[in-house]
Coordinates of C-alpha atoms and ligand atoms in Angstrom, one line a residue:
M1 CA -26.9 8.2 8.0
R2 CA -28.4 5.0 6.5
T3 CA -27.8 3.1 3.1
Q4 CA -28.2 -0.3 1.7
V5 CA -24.4 -0.6 0.7
G6 CA -21.7 1.4 2.1
I7 CA -19.1 2.0 -0.3
I8 CA -15.6 2.9 0.5
G9 CA -13.5 4.4 -2.6
S10 CA -14.4 5.9 -5.4
G11 CA -12.0 4.3 -7.8
P12 CA -13.0 2.2 -10.7
A13 CA -14.2 -0.6 -8.4
G14 CA -16.3 1.5 -6.1
L15 CA -18.0 3.7 -8.9
L16 CA -18.7 0.8 -10.8
L17 CA -20.4 -1.0 -7.8
A18 CA -22.4 1.8 -7.3
R19 CA -23.4 2.4 -10.8
L20 CA -24.6 -1.4 -11.7
L21 CA -26.6 -1.3 -8.1
H22 CA -28.1 2.0 -8.7
L23 CA -29.5 0.7 -12.2
Q24 CA -31.0 -2.1 -10.2
G25 CA -32.7 0.3 -7.8
I26 CA -30.1 -0.5 -4.8
E27 CA -28.9 2.3 -2.7
S28 CA -25.4 3.2 -1.8
V29 CA -23.1 6.0 -0.4
I30 CA -19.6 6.3 -1.7
L31 CA -17.1 7.9 1.1
E32 CA -13.8 9.2 -0.7
R33 CA -10.9 10.4 1.3
Q34 CA -9.8 12.3 -1.8
S35 CA -11.5 15.6 -3.5
R36 CA -13.1 14.8 -6.9
A37 CA -10.3 17.0 -8.8
Y38 CA -7.8 14.8 -7.2
V39 CA -9.4 11.5 -8.1
E40 CA -10.2 12.6 -11.7
G41 CA -6.5 13.9 -12.0
R42 CA -4.8 10.5 -11.3
I43 CA -2.6 8.8 -14.2
R44 CA -3.3 5.2 -14.4
A45 CA -3.2 2.6 -17.0
G46 CA -5.7 1.8 -19.8
V47 CA -5.9 -1.5 -21.1
L48 CA -9.7 -2.8 -21.0
E49 CA -10.3 -6.5 -21.5
Q50 CA -13.4 -7.6 -23.3
G51 CA -15.0 -8.6 -19.9
T52 CA -14.4 -5.1 -18.7
V53 CA -15.6 -3.4 -21.9
N54 CA -18.7 -5.5 -21.6
L55 CA -19.4 -4.7 -18.1
L56 CA -18.9 -0.9 -18.8
R57 CA -21.6 -1.0 -21.4
E58 CA -23.9 -2.8 -18.9
A59 CA -23.1 -0.1 -16.8
Q60 CA -24.4 2.3 -19.3
V61 CA -21.2 4.3 -19.3
A62 CA -19.8 3.1 -22.6
E63 CA -20.6 6.1 -24.9
R64 CA -17.5 8.1 -24.8
M65 CA -15.3 4.6 -24.3
D66 CA -16.8 3.5 -27.4
R67 CA -16.3 6.5 -29.4
E68 CA -12.5 7.2 -28.2
G69 CA -11.1 4.1 -27.5
L70 CA -8.7 2.1 -29.9
I71 CA -9.2 -1.4 -30.2
H72 CA -6.2 -3.3 -30.4
D73 CA -6.0 -6.7 -32.3
G74 CA -2.3 -7.2 -31.1
V75 CA 0.6 -6.6 -28.7
S76 CA 4.5 -6.9 -30.0
L77 CA 7.2 -8.2 -27.6
A78 CA 10.6 -6.9 -28.5
F79 CA 14.1 -8.3 -27.5
D80 CA 17.8 -8.5 -29.1
G81 CA 17.0 -5.9 -31.5
R82 CA 13.7 -7.5 -33.0
S83 CA 10.3 -8.1 -32.5
T84 CA 7.5 -10.5 -32.5
R85 CA 3.8 -9.9 -32.9
I86 CA 1.0 -11.5 -30.8
D87 CA -2.0 -11.7 -32.8
M88 CA -4.3 -11.8 -30.2
H89 CA -7.4 -11.5 -32.6
T90 CA -6.3 -14.7 -34.4
L91 CA -5.0 -16.8 -31.9
T92 CA -8.0 -16.3 -29.5
G93 CA -10.8 -16.2 -32.3
G94 CA -11.4 -12.9 -32.2
S95 CA -10.9 -11.1 -28.8
T96 CA -9.1 -7.9 -28.6
V97 CA -8.3 -5.1 -26.0
L98 CA -9.6 -1.6 -26.0
V99 CA -7.0 1.2 -24.9
Y100 CA -9.2 3.8 -23.1
G101 CA -7.1 5.6 -20.0
Q102 CA -8.7 4.6 -16.7
T103 CA -8.7 8.3 -15.9
E104 CA -11.3 8.8 -18.5
M105 CA -13.1 5.7 -17.4
T106 CA -13.3 7.3 -13.9
R107 CA -14.7 10.4 -15.0
D108 CA -17.2 9.2 -16.9
L109 CA -18.4 6.8 -14.0
I110 CA -18.6 9.8 -11.7
Q111 CA -20.4 12.0 -14.3
A112 CA -22.9 9.1 -15.0
H113 CA -23.2 8.4 -11.2
L114 CA -24.0 11.8 -9.8
D115 CA -26.0 12.8 -12.9
A116 CA -28.5 9.7 -11.8
G117 CA -28.4 11.5 -8.2
G118 CA -26.0 8.8 -6.9
V119 CA -24.3 10.1 -3.6
I120 CA -20.5 10.4 -3.5
K121 CA -19.0 12.2 -0.5
Y122 CA -15.6 13.6 -1.3
E123 CA -12.8 14.6 1.4
A124 CA -14.8 12.1 3.7
P125 CA -12.2 9.8 4.7
A126 CA -13.5 6.4 6.4
V127 CA -11.8 5.8 9.7
A128 CA -12.7 2.2 10.2
V129 CA -15.4 -0.5 9.6
E130 CA -17.2 -1.8 12.7
D131 CA -19.8 -4.6 13.6
F132 CA -19.3 -6.2 9.8
L133 CA -19.7 -9.9 11.5
T134 CA -23.2 -8.5 12.7
S135 CA -26.4 -7.9 11.0
Q136 CA -25.7 -4.0 10.9
P137 CA -22.2 -3.1 9.6
R138 CA -21.1 0.3 10.6
I139 CA -18.6 2.6 8.9
T140 CA -17.1 5.7 10.7
Y141 CA -15.9 8.6 8.8
E142 CA -14.9 12.3 9.0
E143 CA -16.6 15.1 6.8
A144 CA -16.0 18.6 7.5
G145 CA -13.6 17.8 10.5
R146 CA -16.3 16.0 12.3
R147 CA -16.9 11.9 13.1
Q148 CA -19.9 10.4 11.2
E149 CA -21.8 7.3 10.9
L150 CA -23.0 5.4 8.2
T151 CA -24.9 2.2 8.7
C152 CA -25.6 -0.2 5.9
D153 CA -26.5 -3.7 5.1
F154 CA -23.3 -4.2 3.7
V155 CA -20.0 -2.7 3.2
A156 CA -17.8 -2.8 -0.2
G157 CA -14.1 -2.2 0.6
C158 CA -13.2 -0.5 -2.8
D159 CA -10.2 1.6 -0.9
G160 CA -7.2 0.3 -2.3
Y161 CA -4.1 -1.2 -1.2
H162 CA -3.8 1.6 1.6
G163 CA -7.4 1.6 2.7
V164 CA -9.1 0.9 5.9
A165 CA -11.3 -1.6 5.1
R166 CA -8.7 -4.6 5.0
K167 CA -7.1 -3.1 7.9
S168 CA -10.2 -3.4 9.7
V169 CA -10.0 -7.1 9.7
A170 CA -8.5 -9.0 12.7
A171 CA -5.0 -10.4 11.7
D172 CA -6.0 -14.0 12.4
K173 CA -8.9 -13.7 10.2
I174 CA -6.8 -12.9 6.9
R175 CA -4.2 -14.3 5.1
L176 CA -1.8 -11.9 3.0
F177 CA 0.5 -13.2 0.4
E178 CA 2.9 -10.4 -0.7
K179 CA 6.0 -10.1 -3.3
I180 CA 7.8 -6.9 -3.9
Y181 CA 10.1 -6.3 -6.9
S182 CA 13.4 -4.5 -6.6
F183 CA 12.8 -2.2 -9.1
G184 CA 10.0 0.3 -10.3
W185 CA 8.8 1.7 -13.6
L186 CA 9.5 5.2 -14.6
G187 CA 6.5 6.6 -16.8
I188 CA 6.3 9.7 -18.8
L189 CA 3.1 11.0 -20.3
S190 CA 3.6 13.6 -23.6
D191 CA 1.4 14.7 -26.4
T192 CA 3.3 13.0 -29.0
P193 CA 2.2 10.3 -31.6
P194 CA 2.8 6.9 -30.4
V195 CA 6.0 5.1 -31.9
D196 CA 3.5 2.3 -33.1
E197 CA -0.2 1.5 -33.7
E198 CA -0.1 -1.3 -31.0
L199 CA 1.8 -1.4 -27.6
I200 CA 5.5 -2.7 -27.3
Y201 CA 7.1 -4.6 -24.5
A202 CA 10.8 -4.7 -24.6
N203 CA 13.2 -6.8 -22.7
H204 CA 16.7 -5.4 -23.0
E205 CA 19.9 -5.9 -21.3
R206 CA 19.6 -2.3 -19.8
G207 CA 15.9 -3.3 -18.4
F208 CA 12.4 -3.5 -19.5
A209 CA 10.7 -0.6 -21.3
L210 CA 6.9 -0.4 -22.7
C211 CA 5.5 2.0 -25.3
S212 CA 2.0 2.8 -25.2
M213 CA -0.6 5.1 -25.8
R214 CA -3.6 7.1 -24.2
S215 CA -4.7 8.2 -28.1
H216 CA -3.2 9.0 -31.2
T217 CA -1.8 11.9 -30.3
R218 CA -1.0 11.2 -26.7
S219 CA 1.6 8.7 -25.3
R220 CA 2.7 6.7 -22.6
Y221 CA 6.1 5.3 -22.3
Y222 CA 7.7 3.2 -19.3
V223 CA 11.5 2.2 -18.8
Q224 CA 12.6 -0.1 -15.8
C225 CA 14.4 1.7 -13.4
D226 CA 15.8 1.2 -9.5
L227 CA 13.4 1.3 -6.5
D228 CA 15.3 4.2 -5.0
D229 CA 15.6 6.2 -8.1
Q230 CA 14.0 9.7 -8.4
V231 CA 12.0 11.6 -10.9
E232 CA 14.2 14.7 -10.3
N233 CA 17.4 12.5 -11.6
W234 CA 15.6 12.3 -15.0
T235 CA 15.7 15.2 -17.8
D236 CA 13.1 14.6 -20.5
D237 CA 15.9 13.9 -22.7
A238 CA 17.4 11.5 -20.4
F239 CA 14.2 9.6 -20.6
W240 CA 14.1 9.6 -24.4
D241 CA 17.4 8.5 -24.6
E242 CA 17.3 5.6 -22.5
L243 CA 13.8 4.7 -24.1
R244 CA 15.6 4.8 -27.4
R245 CA 18.5 2.4 -26.4
R246 CA 16.0 -0.2 -25.1
I247 CA 13.6 -0.5 -28.3
P248 CA 14.9 -2.0 -31.7
P249 CA 16.2 0.3 -34.0
Q250 CA 13.1 0.1 -36.3
F251 CA 11.0 1.9 -33.6
A252 CA 13.8 3.9 -32.0
E253 CA 14.2 5.7 -35.7
R254 CA 10.9 6.7 -35.6
L255 CA 10.3 7.7 -32.1
V256 CA 8.6 11.3 -31.4
T257 CA 9.7 13.2 -28.2
G258 CA 8.6 16.1 -26.7
P259 CA 8.1 17.7 -23.1
R260 CA 6.6 15.6 -20.2
L261 CA 3.0 16.1 -19.2
E262 CA 3.6 13.9 -16.2
M263 CA 6.4 11.7 -15.2
S264 CA 6.2 9.3 -12.1
I265 CA 8.0 6.2 -10.6
A266 CA 5.6 3.2 -9.4
P267 CA 7.0 0.4 -7.3
L268 CA 6.2 -3.1 -8.3
R269 CA 4.4 -5.7 -6.1
S270 CA 2.2 -8.7 -6.0
F271 CA 0.0 -8.7 -3.1
V272 CA -3.5 -11.1 -2.3
A273 CA -5.3 -11.1 0.6
E274 CA -7.4 -14.1 1.4
P275 CA -10.2 -14.6 1.6
M276 CA -12.2 -11.6 0.2
R277 CA -15.4 -11.6 2.4
F278 CA -15.6 -11.3 6.0
G279 CA -19.3 -11.3 7.1
K280 CA -21.1 -8.1 5.6
L281 CA -17.6 -6.7 4.6
F282 CA -16.5 -7.4 0.9
L283 CA -13.1 -6.6 -0.6
A284 CA -12.7 -5.8 -4.0
G285 CA -10.1 -4.3 -6.5
D286 CA -6.7 -3.1 -5.1
A287 CA -7.8 -3.6 -1.3
A288 CA -7.7 -7.2 -1.9
H289 CA -4.8 -7.6 -4.6
I290 CA -2.4 -5.9 -6.4
M291 CA -0.2 -7.1 -9.4
P292 CA 2.7 -5.3 -11.4
P293 CA 1.3 -3.5 -14.3
T294 CA 2.7 -5.7 -16.8
G295 CA -0.1 -7.3 -18.8
A296 CA -2.4 -4.4 -17.7
K297 CA -4.3 -6.6 -15.0
G298 CA -5.2 -4.7 -12.2
L299 CA -8.0 -2.4 -13.4
N300 CA -9.6 -5.6 -15.1
L301 CA -9.3 -7.5 -11.9
A302 CA -11.0 -4.9 -10.3
A303 CA -13.8 -5.0 -12.5
S304 CA -14.1 -8.8 -12.7
D305 CA -14.3 -8.6 -8.7
I306 CA -17.5 -6.0 -9.1
F307 CA -18.9 -8.4 -11.9
Y308 CA -19.3 -10.8 -9.2
L309 CA -20.0 -8.8 -6.2
S310 CA -22.6 -6.5 -7.8
Q311 CA -24.5 -10.4 -9.2
A312 CA -24.4 -11.5 -5.7
L313 CA -25.9 -8.4 -4.3
I314 CA -28.5 -7.8 -6.8
A315 CA -29.6 -11.5 -6.4
Y316 CA -30.0 -10.7 -2.6
Y317 CA -31.8 -7.8 -2.7
G318 CA -33.9 -9.3 -5.7
Q319 CA -34.5 -12.8 -4.8
N320 CA -33.2 -12.8 -1.2
R321 CA -30.3 -15.1 -2.2
A322 CA -27.1 -15.2 -0.1
D323 CA -25.7 -18.1 -1.8
L324 CA -23.7 -15.8 -4.3
L325 CA -22.6 -13.7 -1.4
D326 CA -21.1 -16.7 0.1
R327 CA -19.2 -17.9 -3.2
Y328 CA -18.1 -14.5 -3.9
S329 CA -14.5 -14.6 -2.4
D330 CA -13.9 -17.8 -4.2
A331 CA -15.2 -17.1 -7.6
C332 CA -12.9 -13.7 -7.7
L333 CA -9.7 -15.5 -6.0
R334 CA -9.7 -18.4 -8.9
R335 CA -9.5 -15.4 -11.3
V336 CA -7.1 -13.2 -9.1
W337 CA -4.5 -15.9 -8.9
K338 CA -4.3 -16.8 -12.4
A339 CA -3.8 -13.1 -13.2
I340 CA -1.5 -12.7 -10.7
R341 CA 0.5 -15.7 -12.0
F342 CA 0.4 -14.4 -15.5
S343 CA 1.7 -10.6 -14.3
W344 CA 4.3 -12.4 -12.5
W345 CA 5.4 -14.6 -15.6
F346 CA 5.3 -11.5 -17.8
T347 CA 7.5 -9.6 -15.3
S348 CA 9.8 -12.2 -15.2
L349 CA 10.2 -12.7 -18.8
M350 CA 10.8 -9.0 -19.7
H351 CA 12.6 -7.3 -16.9
K352 CA 16.3 -7.1 -15.7
F353 CA 16.8 -9.2 -12.4
G354 CA 20.4 -8.3 -11.3
D355 CA 23.4 -9.1 -13.3
D356 CA 23.3 -13.0 -13.7
P357 CA 24.0 -13.8 -17.1
I358 CA 22.1 -17.1 -17.0
N359 CA 18.8 -15.2 -16.3
R360 CA 19.1 -13.3 -19.7
R361 CA 19.9 -16.2 -21.7
L362 CA 17.0 -18.2 -20.4
Q363 CA 14.8 -14.9 -21.0
L364 CA 15.8 -14.8 -24.6
A365 CA 15.6 -18.6 -25.2
E366 CA 12.0 -18.4 -24.2
L367 CA 11.4 -15.1 -26.2
D368 CA 12.9 -16.9 -29.0
Y369 CA 10.4 -20.0 -28.4
L370 CA 7.4 -17.5 -28.2
A371 CA 8.7 -16.0 -31.7
N372 CA 8.5 -19.6 -33.0
S373 CA 5.8 -21.3 -31.5
E374 CA 2.0 -20.5 -32.2
A375 CA 1.0 -22.4 -29.1
A376 CA 3.1 -20.5 -26.8
R377 CA 1.9 -17.1 -28.5
T378 CA -1.5 -18.6 -28.2
A379 CA -0.9 -19.0 -24.2
V380 CA -0.1 -15.2 -23.9
A381 CA -3.0 -14.2 -26.0
E382 CA -5.6 -15.7 -24.1
N383 CA -4.1 -14.3 -21.0
Y384 CA -3.3 -10.9 -22.3
V385 CA -7.2 -10.5 -23.7
G386 CA -8.5 -11.6 -20.3
L387 CA -9.7 -15.2 -19.0
P388 CA -13.2 -15.4 -19.3
F389 CA -15.7 -14.4 -16.2
E390 CA -16.5 -17.9 -15.1
S391 CA -20.1 -17.7 -13.8
F392 CA -20.7 -18.8 -10.3
E393 CA -24.2 -19.8 -10.7
Ligands
APR1 N1 -11.8 6.3 3.1 C1 -12.4 6.7 1.8 N2 -11.5 6.7 0.6 C2 -10.2 6.0 0.5 C3 -9.7 5.4 1.8 C4 -10.1 5.7 3.0 N3 -9.9 5.6 4.3 N4 -8.4 4.9 1.8 C5 -8.3 5.0 0.1 N5 -9.6 5.6 -0.5 C6 -9.9 5.9 -1.8 C7 -8.6 6.3 -2.5 O1 -8.4 7.7 -2.6 C8 -9.1 5.9 -4.0 O2 -9.9 7.0 -4.6 O3 -10.1 4.9 -2.5 C9 -9.7 4.6 -3.8 C10 -9.1 3.2 -4.2 O4 -9.1 3.6 -5.6 P1 -8.0 2.6 -6.8 O5 -6.8 2.7 -5.8 O6 -8.3 3.2 -7.9 O7 -8.6 1.1 -6.5 P2 -9.7 0.2 -7.2 O8 -10.9 1.2 -7.1 O9 -9.8 -1.1 -6.6 O10 -9.1 -0.1 -8.7 C11 -8.1 -0.5 -9.2 O11 -6.5 1.2 -9.8 O12 -4.8 1.6 -8.9 C12 -5.3 1.0 -9.9 O13 -3.8 -0.4 -10.7 C13 -5.0 -0.3 -9.9 O14 -6.1 -0.3 -12.2 C14 -6.2 -0.6 -10.7 C15 -7.6 0.3 -10.1
PHB2 C1 -0.5 2.3 -19.8 O1 -1.0 2.4 -21.0 O2 -0.2 2.7 -19.0 C2 0.0 0.7 -19.6 C3 -0.6 0.2 -20.5 C4 0.2 -1.7 -20.5 C5 0.7 -2.1 -19.1 C6 0.8 -1.1 -18.3 C7 0.5 0.3 -18.4 O3 0.8 -3.1 -18.9

């Protein structure tokens, strides 16, 4: 089989790339290890930066997002029984975020791409990427138990942290940065009205908590837990009781609880691979970088990588330009490291790190400073709404 761009992974990165290329008449084939139902069933975050929203509109998959998404002007930080609101809209001169589940976004992208005749091969795991330092890269994959080969001009490794694309690169050609946190997030999804109109990030001596939502009737909550904790250890009531303890009384009093639709534990890590391009192989999204979900940057960084990669490939096929392909990795990494820094800072401020009392004093002092400094809140707002996609022209 032959195509122009071979894409491994039908997550947000791979799907958005295929869609943007398709709209410019550039052919691609997506190889996805899982089934369509599995991919569409994954519970993931859903806070979209303006840049991501604009890209989804450009990809002409925004109709349901614009109809059902919730625009948020602000976010609250809770600590010491009180909370301070970061008025992002005012502090950034009008920028906001849109709450729309990644699961919904993925479904919209899959439907639009297949309706337009796009090719997505499900249950077709890629085994390896070869010859990507030559002019004819190949992806070997399995389909119906048989080994197949896809030759292409370019390979986009959008196969996440555990994928094969990055692993196909020789160890001496890639530099990996990693930080693993000693705790995780226990999350619950419930058909209950959110405790507040906007998100609440809570710092508490018992650990972090987050109050989020998917709609006005479906909520998503998280509490910091030990890495070796198990979902089986938590009844719904135990979760709700712990959440109530960690959020200020004015929110705890009005928390509506209900049975879980889903409960899971997510580990926290920061990870970056440098560079993000190896000849004809381009890494994008979680294949190249992962960060703690504090600040909801994972999905938005996948989108910004695709902002750059789609432009570079469109310039190559449209104007025979290779210069943007050459600048892809640097352009992405400049934005990636800023998001990694913000996620690390926000995680350090809001989570419980061991029992050293000075940690907590420092966190509370910084939160009190934030509550009283417009300049400090502006810095948070700028990063939370998303730093601009710097042009790499
Ligand atoms: N062959 C084919 N597909 C693969 C392979 C493989 N060998 N390995 C992994 N995949 C698929 C996975 O099944 C998954 O569907 O690649 C896809 C990667 O998608 P994501 O993990 O969603 O990664 P990405 O598209 O980069 O999106 C990043 O997803 O995990 C969240 O927080 C993260 O929001 C961020 C976003
Ligand atoms: C979510 O809604 O799942 C969510 C929101 C914000 C985050 C992380 C997760 O920072």
